[in-house]
Amino acid sequence: MRVEQIARVALDGRSDDACPNYFSALREALADEPPPFGTKAYSDIYRNVASDGRWLAVSLITNAEREGDGATRLWSLAACSRDKDERLQLKVHAVDESRHALFYLALLDFAFPGMTDPQFRLELRKLSPHYSMHMEPFPVPGSPYAKTPSIDDFVQMNIAEIRTTIHHLMQRPALSVHATAENKGRITPILDSLLRDELRHVAYTAKLIERLSQRAARPDFHHLVRKRLHDFNQITSEELGNLAFDCSVACCEKRLNCRAKALSVTAFIDMPT
């Protein structure tokens, strides 16, 4: 199963003994709720739709929006965490995602130079909250994530980061098809940095899940992981009907309009049909 393989790679190929509760719950959930995003058919659909440069450009902008939105959620969770180590890791994750929003815009520039309206391209930089490690996390006003993070939050993050890693692995060859030979050399370092970060996010959330599951000895832990994987599978199936591959559980709380909003940017894309 590709999902479990990614988790193991992220954890440096460690055996189940390193995170026994995490791997046990993940395997059980994968058996009961096989994720569509771990299948070859899912990758084949992505490859087909990503052959359309306009679609892939919009997808990169949607990725940037998702990363920026995720950064603000993580920033709020970091601000409210009572655990020093947990707070630091959430802060690092938020800074990473803030930077990733700009990475996806750089990928847009290199894969499709000149495609976006210049004024709109300047506006796109606002998708990143521009967090840095020199800043102190604060609860974002009105954010539902301005709360003490729970094991449920980390389970959702972990599944989301695994799915994002899969999306990233699909995206690499798709971008290679569209980018010029000159710009492929500029794209690769960005993609490598994104992959390292995503795997690191999978690893730290898995370790926090393991620690919290042992500390609390939750009898419903396996059920929680299965439930959250089910949620992601349902959202993935809904997205697939719209040929969307971009959202997380939290992002898709607004899924009635999130893809429509992303598609609206095509008005600012100058590409012959």
Tab-separated table of C-alpha atoms in Angstrom:
chain	number	residue	atom	x	y	z
A	1	MET	CA	0.000	0.000	0.000
A	2	ARG	CA	1.495	3.292	-1.142
A	3	VAL	CA	0.152	5.216	1.864
A	4	GLU	CA	1.937	3.007	4.399
A	5	GLN	CA	5.118	3.079	2.289
A	6	ILE	CA	5.192	6.868	2.441
A	7	ALA	CA	4.739	6.793	6.213
A	8	ARG	CA	7.627	4.339	6.547
A	9	VAL	CA	9.917	6.332	4.263
A	10	ALA	CA	9.098	9.482	6.250
A	11	LEU	CA	10.051	7.658	9.444
A	12	ASP	CA	13.348	6.479	7.929
A	13	GLY	CA	12.082	2.960	7.315
A	14	ARG	CA	11.601	2.288	10.998
A	15	SER	CA	9.884	-0.881	12.150
A	16	ASP	CA	6.533	-0.941	13.876
A	17	ASP	CA	8.374	-0.890	17.203
A	18	ALA	CA	9.190	2.793	16.672
A	19	CYS	CA	5.522	3.860	16.453
A	20	PRO	CA	3.507	0.717	17.249
A	21	ASN	CA	0.164	2.405	17.942
A	22	TYR	CA	0.426	4.614	14.876
A	23	PHE	CA	1.302	1.829	12.423
A	24	SER	CA	-1.229	-0.574	13.909
A	25	ALA	CA	-4.049	1.965	13.593
A	26	LEU	CA	-2.928	3.050	10.120
A	27	ARG	CA	-2.783	-0.516	8.790
A	28	GLU	CA	-6.191	-1.321	10.225
A	29	ALA	CA	-7.684	1.839	8.723
A	30	LEU	CA	-6.113	1.129	5.325
A	31	ALA	CA	-7.591	-2.376	5.341
A	32	ASP	CA	-11.062	-1.159	6.308
A	33	GLU	CA	-11.065	2.065	4.261
A	34	PRO	CA	-8.732	1.621	1.258
A	35	PRO	CA	-7.925	5.159	0.066
A	36	PRO	CA	-8.497	5.956	-3.615
A	37	PHE	CA	-5.517	8.315	-3.520
A	38	GLY	CA	-3.200	5.338	-3.004
A	39	THR	CA	-4.186	3.625	-6.256
A	40	LYS	CA	-2.672	3.565	-9.745
A	41	ALA	CA	-6.062	4.508	-11.210
A	42	TYR	CA	-5.971	7.764	-9.233
A	43	SER	CA	-2.499	8.574	-10.592
A	44	ASP	CA	-3.648	7.745	-14.126
A	45	ILE	CA	-6.562	10.188	-13.863
A	46	TYR	CA	-4.235	12.899	-12.586
A	47	ARG	CA	-1.758	12.318	-15.400
A	48	ASN	CA	-4.530	12.613	-17.981
A	49	VAL	CA	-6.025	15.863	-16.671
A	50	ALA	CA	-2.591	17.375	-15.960
A	51	SER	CA	-1.745	17.078	-19.649
A	52	ASP	CA	-3.918	20.202	-19.992
A	53	GLY	CA	-1.629	23.130	-19.173
A	54	ARG	CA	-4.495	25.397	-18.175
A	55	TRP	CA	-5.764	22.832	-15.673
A	56	LEU	CA	-2.303	22.308	-14.191
A	57	ALA	CA	-1.711	26.061	-13.873
A	58	VAL	CA	-4.985	26.473	-11.969
A	59	SER	CA	-4.018	23.488	-9.816
A	60	LEU	CA	-0.725	25.163	-8.863
A	61	ILE	CA	-2.578	28.318	-7.819
A	62	THR	CA	-5.013	26.196	-5.803
A	63	ASN	CA	-2.042	24.457	-4.158
A	64	ALA	CA	-0.631	27.860	-3.212
A	65	GLU	CA	-3.975	28.886	-1.725
A	66	ARG	CA	-4.260	25.640	0.230
A	67	GLU	CA	-0.742	25.954	1.629
A	68	GLY	CA	-1.327	29.559	2.693
A	69	ASP	CA	-4.613	28.629	4.333
A	70	GLY	CA	-2.975	25.663	6.063
A	71	ALA	CA	-0.227	27.918	7.382
A	72	THR	CA	-2.744	30.154	9.172
A	73	ARG	CA	-4.466	27.143	10.739
A	74	LEU	CA	-1.155	25.772	11.991
A	75	TRP	CA	-0.120	29.211	13.267
A	76	SER	CA	-3.242	29.360	15.427
A	77	LEU	CA	-2.728	25.822	16.729
A	78	ALA	CA	0.917	26.600	17.550
A	79	ALA	CA	-0.117	29.726	19.456
A	80	CYS	CA	-2.541	27.708	21.584
A	81	SER	CA	-0.376	24.652	22.248
A	82	ARG	CA	0.631	24.151	25.876
A	83	ASP	CA	3.484	21.792	24.996
A	84	LYS	CA	6.795	23.479	24.119
A	85	ASP	CA	7.966	20.809	21.647
A	86	GLU	CA	4.564	20.536	20.016
A	87	ARG	CA	4.352	24.319	19.716
A	88	LEU	CA	7.742	24.503	17.990
A	89	GLN	CA	6.934	21.754	15.508
A	90	LEU	CA	3.611	23.353	14.611
A	91	LYS	CA	5.358	26.689	14.152
A	92	VAL	CA	7.958	25.137	11.834
A	93	HIS	CA	5.161	23.456	9.885
A	94	ALA	CA	3.301	26.772	9.545
A	95	VAL	CA	6.438	28.529	8.296
A	96	ASP	CA	7.008	25.688	5.819
A	97	GLU	CA	3.489	25.951	4.419
A	98	SER	CA	3.728	29.732	4.224
A	99	ARG	CA	6.875	29.260	2.137
A	100	HIS	CA	5.265	26.484	0.081
A	101	ALA	CA	2.567	28.871	-1.104
A	102	LEU	CA	5.321	30.917	-2.730
A	103	PHE	CA	7.010	27.764	-4.029
A	104	TYR	CA	3.883	26.796	-5.945
A	105	LEU	CA	3.726	30.258	-7.464
A	106	ALA	CA	7.377	29.894	-8.501
A	107	LEU	CA	6.485	26.570	-10.134
A	108	LEU	CA	3.699	28.374	-11.981
A	109	ASP	CA	6.193	30.953	-13.246
A	110	PHE	CA	8.752	28.372	-14.376
A	111	ALA	CA	6.330	25.861	-15.904
A	112	PHE	CA	4.095	28.459	-17.560
A	113	PRO	CA	6.075	31.701	-17.918
A	114	GLY	CA	3.919	34.668	-18.804
A	115	MET	CA	0.663	32.761	-18.473
A	116	THR	CA	-0.894	34.892	-15.726
A	117	ASP	CA	-1.871	38.520	-15.924
A	118	PRO	CA	1.017	40.498	-14.273
A	119	GLN	CA	-1.258	42.361	-11.853
A	120	PHE	CA	-3.004	39.142	-10.838
A	121	ARG	CA	0.395	37.488	-10.333
A	122	LEU	CA	1.288	40.215	-7.821
A	123	GLU	CA	-1.998	39.599	-6.008
A	124	LEU	CA	-1.219	35.901	-5.753
A	125	ARG	CA	1.653	36.611	-3.347
A	126	LYS	CA	-0.995	37.470	-0.771
A	127	LEU	CA	-1.904	33.772	-0.660
A	128	SER	CA	1.089	33.338	1.647
A	129	PRO	CA	0.909	34.826	5.157
A	130	HIS	CA	4.727	35.211	4.975
A	131	TYR	CA	5.404	33.694	8.403
A	132	SER	CA	8.982	33.263	9.612
A	133	MET	CA	10.712	31.639	12.570
A	134	HIS	CA	11.506	35.126	13.890
A	135	MET	CA	7.780	35.745	14.421
A	136	GLU	CA	5.763	34.655	17.452
A	137	PRO	CA	2.653	32.572	16.663
A	138	PHE	CA	-0.675	34.182	17.491
A	139	PRO	CA	-4.268	32.971	17.193
A	140	VAL	CA	-5.594	34.183	13.834
A	141	PRO	CA	-8.757	36.216	14.579
A	142	GLY	CA	-11.889	34.196	13.949
A	143	SER	CA	-10.014	30.976	13.261
A	144	PRO	CA	-11.688	27.754	14.492
A	145	TYR	CA	-8.148	26.452	14.964
A	146	ALA	CA	-7.395	28.906	17.749
A	147	LYS	CA	-7.583	26.028	20.220
A	148	THR	CA	-5.396	23.526	21.998
A	149	PRO	CA	-4.344	20.949	19.367
A	150	SER	CA	-5.641	17.433	19.900
A	151	ILE	CA	-4.689	13.969	18.694
A	152	ASP	CA	-7.559	14.295	16.216
A	153	ASP	CA	-5.873	17.362	14.705
A	154	PHE	CA	-2.611	15.462	14.280
A	155	VAL	CA	-4.342	12.425	12.753
A	156	GLN	CA	-5.989	14.689	10.175
A	157	MET	CA	-2.687	16.455	9.500
A	158	ASN	CA	-0.858	13.155	9.067
A	159	ILE	CA	-3.330	11.769	6.534
A	160	ALA	CA	-3.414	15.116	4.722
A	161	GLU	CA	0.389	15.231	4.503
A	162	ILE	CA	0.553	11.669	3.164
A	163	ARG	CA	-2.028	12.538	0.532
A	164	THR	CA	-0.180	15.756	-0.321
A	165	THR	CA	3.021	13.722	-0.754
A	166	ILE	CA	1.214	11.450	-3.208
A	167	HIS	CA	-0.082	14.497	-5.088
A	168	HIS	CA	3.446	15.890	-5.154
A	169	LEU	CA	4.839	12.667	-6.620
A	170	MET	CA	2.183	12.808	-9.350
A	171	GLN	CA	2.885	16.470	-10.003
A	172	ARG	CA	6.601	16.067	-10.702
A	173	PRO	CA	6.310	14.264	-14.068
A	174	ALA	CA	3.323	16.428	-15.035
A	175	LEU	CA	5.355	19.611	-14.617
A	176	SER	CA	8.221	18.059	-16.535
A	177	VAL	CA	5.939	17.629	-19.538
A	178	HIS	CA	5.047	21.323	-19.664
A	179	ALA	CA	8.275	23.062	-18.591
A	180	THR	CA	10.937	24.061	-21.066
A	181	ALA	CA	14.295	22.298	-20.892
A	182	GLU	CA	15.841	25.488	-19.485
A	183	ASN	CA	13.291	25.805	-16.685
A	184	LYS	CA	13.287	22.133	-15.662
A	185	GLY	CA	16.580	22.787	-13.885
A	186	ARG	CA	14.900	25.545	-11.880
A	187	ILE	CA	11.873	23.441	-11.016
A	188	THR	CA	13.714	20.400	-9.647
A	189	PRO	CA	15.264	22.069	-6.539
A	190	ILE	CA	11.849	23.480	-5.584
A	191	LEU	CA	10.219	20.077	-5.949
A	192	ASP	CA	12.975	18.402	-3.943
A	193	SER	CA	12.523	20.921	-1.122
A	194	LEU	CA	8.758	20.389	-1.135
A	195	LEU	CA	9.159	16.611	-0.944
A	196	ARG	CA	11.620	16.805	1.959
A	197	ASP	CA	9.248	19.058	3.866
A	198	GLU	CA	6.186	16.906	3.224
A	199	LEU	CA	7.956	13.774	4.442
A	200	ARG	CA	9.166	15.631	7.522
A	201	HIS	CA	5.576	16.677	8.245
A	202	VAL	CA	4.390	13.083	7.936
A	203	ALA	CA	7.130	12.003	10.354
A	204	TYR	CA	6.595	14.574	13.096
A	205	THR	CA	2.810	14.160	13.111
A	206	ALA	CA	3.208	10.368	13.292
A	207	LYS	CA	5.522	10.721	16.291
A	208	LEU	CA	3.126	13.111	18.039
A	209	ILE	CA	0.225	10.749	17.348
A	210	GLU	CA	2.226	7.905	18.866
A	211	ARG	CA	3.139	9.929	21.951
A	212	LEU	CA	-0.396	11.194	22.528
A	213	SER	CA	-1.987	7.791	21.934
A	214	GLN	CA	0.287	6.220	24.535
A	215	ARG	CA	-0.126	9.050	27.010
A	216	ALA	CA	-3.912	9.077	26.859
A	217	ALA	CA	-4.353	5.335	26.237
A	218	ARG	CA	-7.454	6.171	24.186
A	219	PRO	CA	-9.612	3.089	23.608
A	220	ASP	CA	-11.129	4.740	20.518
A	221	PHE	CA	-7.798	5.621	18.873
A	222	HIS	CA	-8.095	3.039	16.088
A	223	HIS	CA	-11.650	4.154	15.429
A	224	LEU	CA	-10.503	7.774	15.188
A	225	VAL	CA	-7.851	6.976	12.551
A	226	ARG	CA	-10.341	4.867	10.580
A	227	LYS	CA	-12.955	7.629	10.773
A	228	ARG	CA	-10.571	10.312	9.553
A	229	LEU	CA	-9.311	8.151	6.686
A	230	HIS	CA	-12.948	7.539	5.753
A	231	ASP	CA	-13.508	11.320	5.735
A	232	PHE	CA	-10.544	11.853	3.429
A	233	ASN	CA	-11.675	9.046	1.150
A	234	GLN	CA	-15.137	10.570	0.854
A	235	ILE	CA	-13.745	14.009	0.066
A	236	THR	CA	-11.257	12.518	-2.406
A	237	SER	CA	-14.075	10.737	-4.243
A	238	GLU	CA	-16.117	13.963	-4.374
A	239	GLU	CA	-13.118	15.893	-5.661
A	240	LEU	CA	-12.417	13.276	-8.288
A	241	GLY	CA	-15.841	13.911	-9.791
A	242	ASN	CA	-14.721	17.523	-10.337
A	243	LEU	CA	-11.189	16.500	-11.392
A	244	ALA	CA	-9.805	18.213	-8.290
A	245	PHE	CA	-6.791	16.951	-6.333
A	246	ASP	CA	-6.014	19.828	-4.026
A	247	CYS	CA	-7.964	19.986	-0.767
A	248	SER	CA	-7.606	18.653	2.763
A	249	VAL	CA	-10.353	17.807	5.234
A	250	ALA	CA	-10.183	21.253	6.821
A	251	CYS	CA	-9.997	23.042	3.482
A	252	CYS	CA	-12.955	21.103	2.182
A	253	GLU	CA	-15.184	22.307	4.986
A	254	LYS	CA	-15.728	25.014	2.382
A	255	ARG	CA	-15.731	22.583	-0.546
A	256	LEU	CA	-19.047	23.830	-1.993
A	257	ASN	CA	-17.182	26.827	-3.328
A	258	CYS	CA	-13.446	26.197	-2.959
A	259	ARG	CA	-12.929	24.601	-6.367
A	260	ALA	CA	-15.242	27.106	-8.035
A	261	LYS	CA	-13.146	29.884	-6.540
A	262	ALA	CA	-9.981	28.265	-7.821
A	263	LEU	CA	-11.415	27.853	-11.298
A	264	SER	CA	-12.328	31.534	-11.381
A	265	VAL	CA	-8.646	32.361	-11.765
A	266	THR	CA	-8.784	31.067	-15.332
A	267	ALA	CA	-10.143	34.498	-16.188
A	268	PHE	CA	-6.667	35.821	-15.437
A	269	ILE	CA	-4.779	33.137	-17.365
A	270	ASP	CA	-3.672	34.053	-20.864
A	271	MET	CA	-3.195	30.776	-22.674
A	272	PRO	CA	-4.419	29.770	-26.113
A	273	THR	CA	-7.030	27.018	-26.012
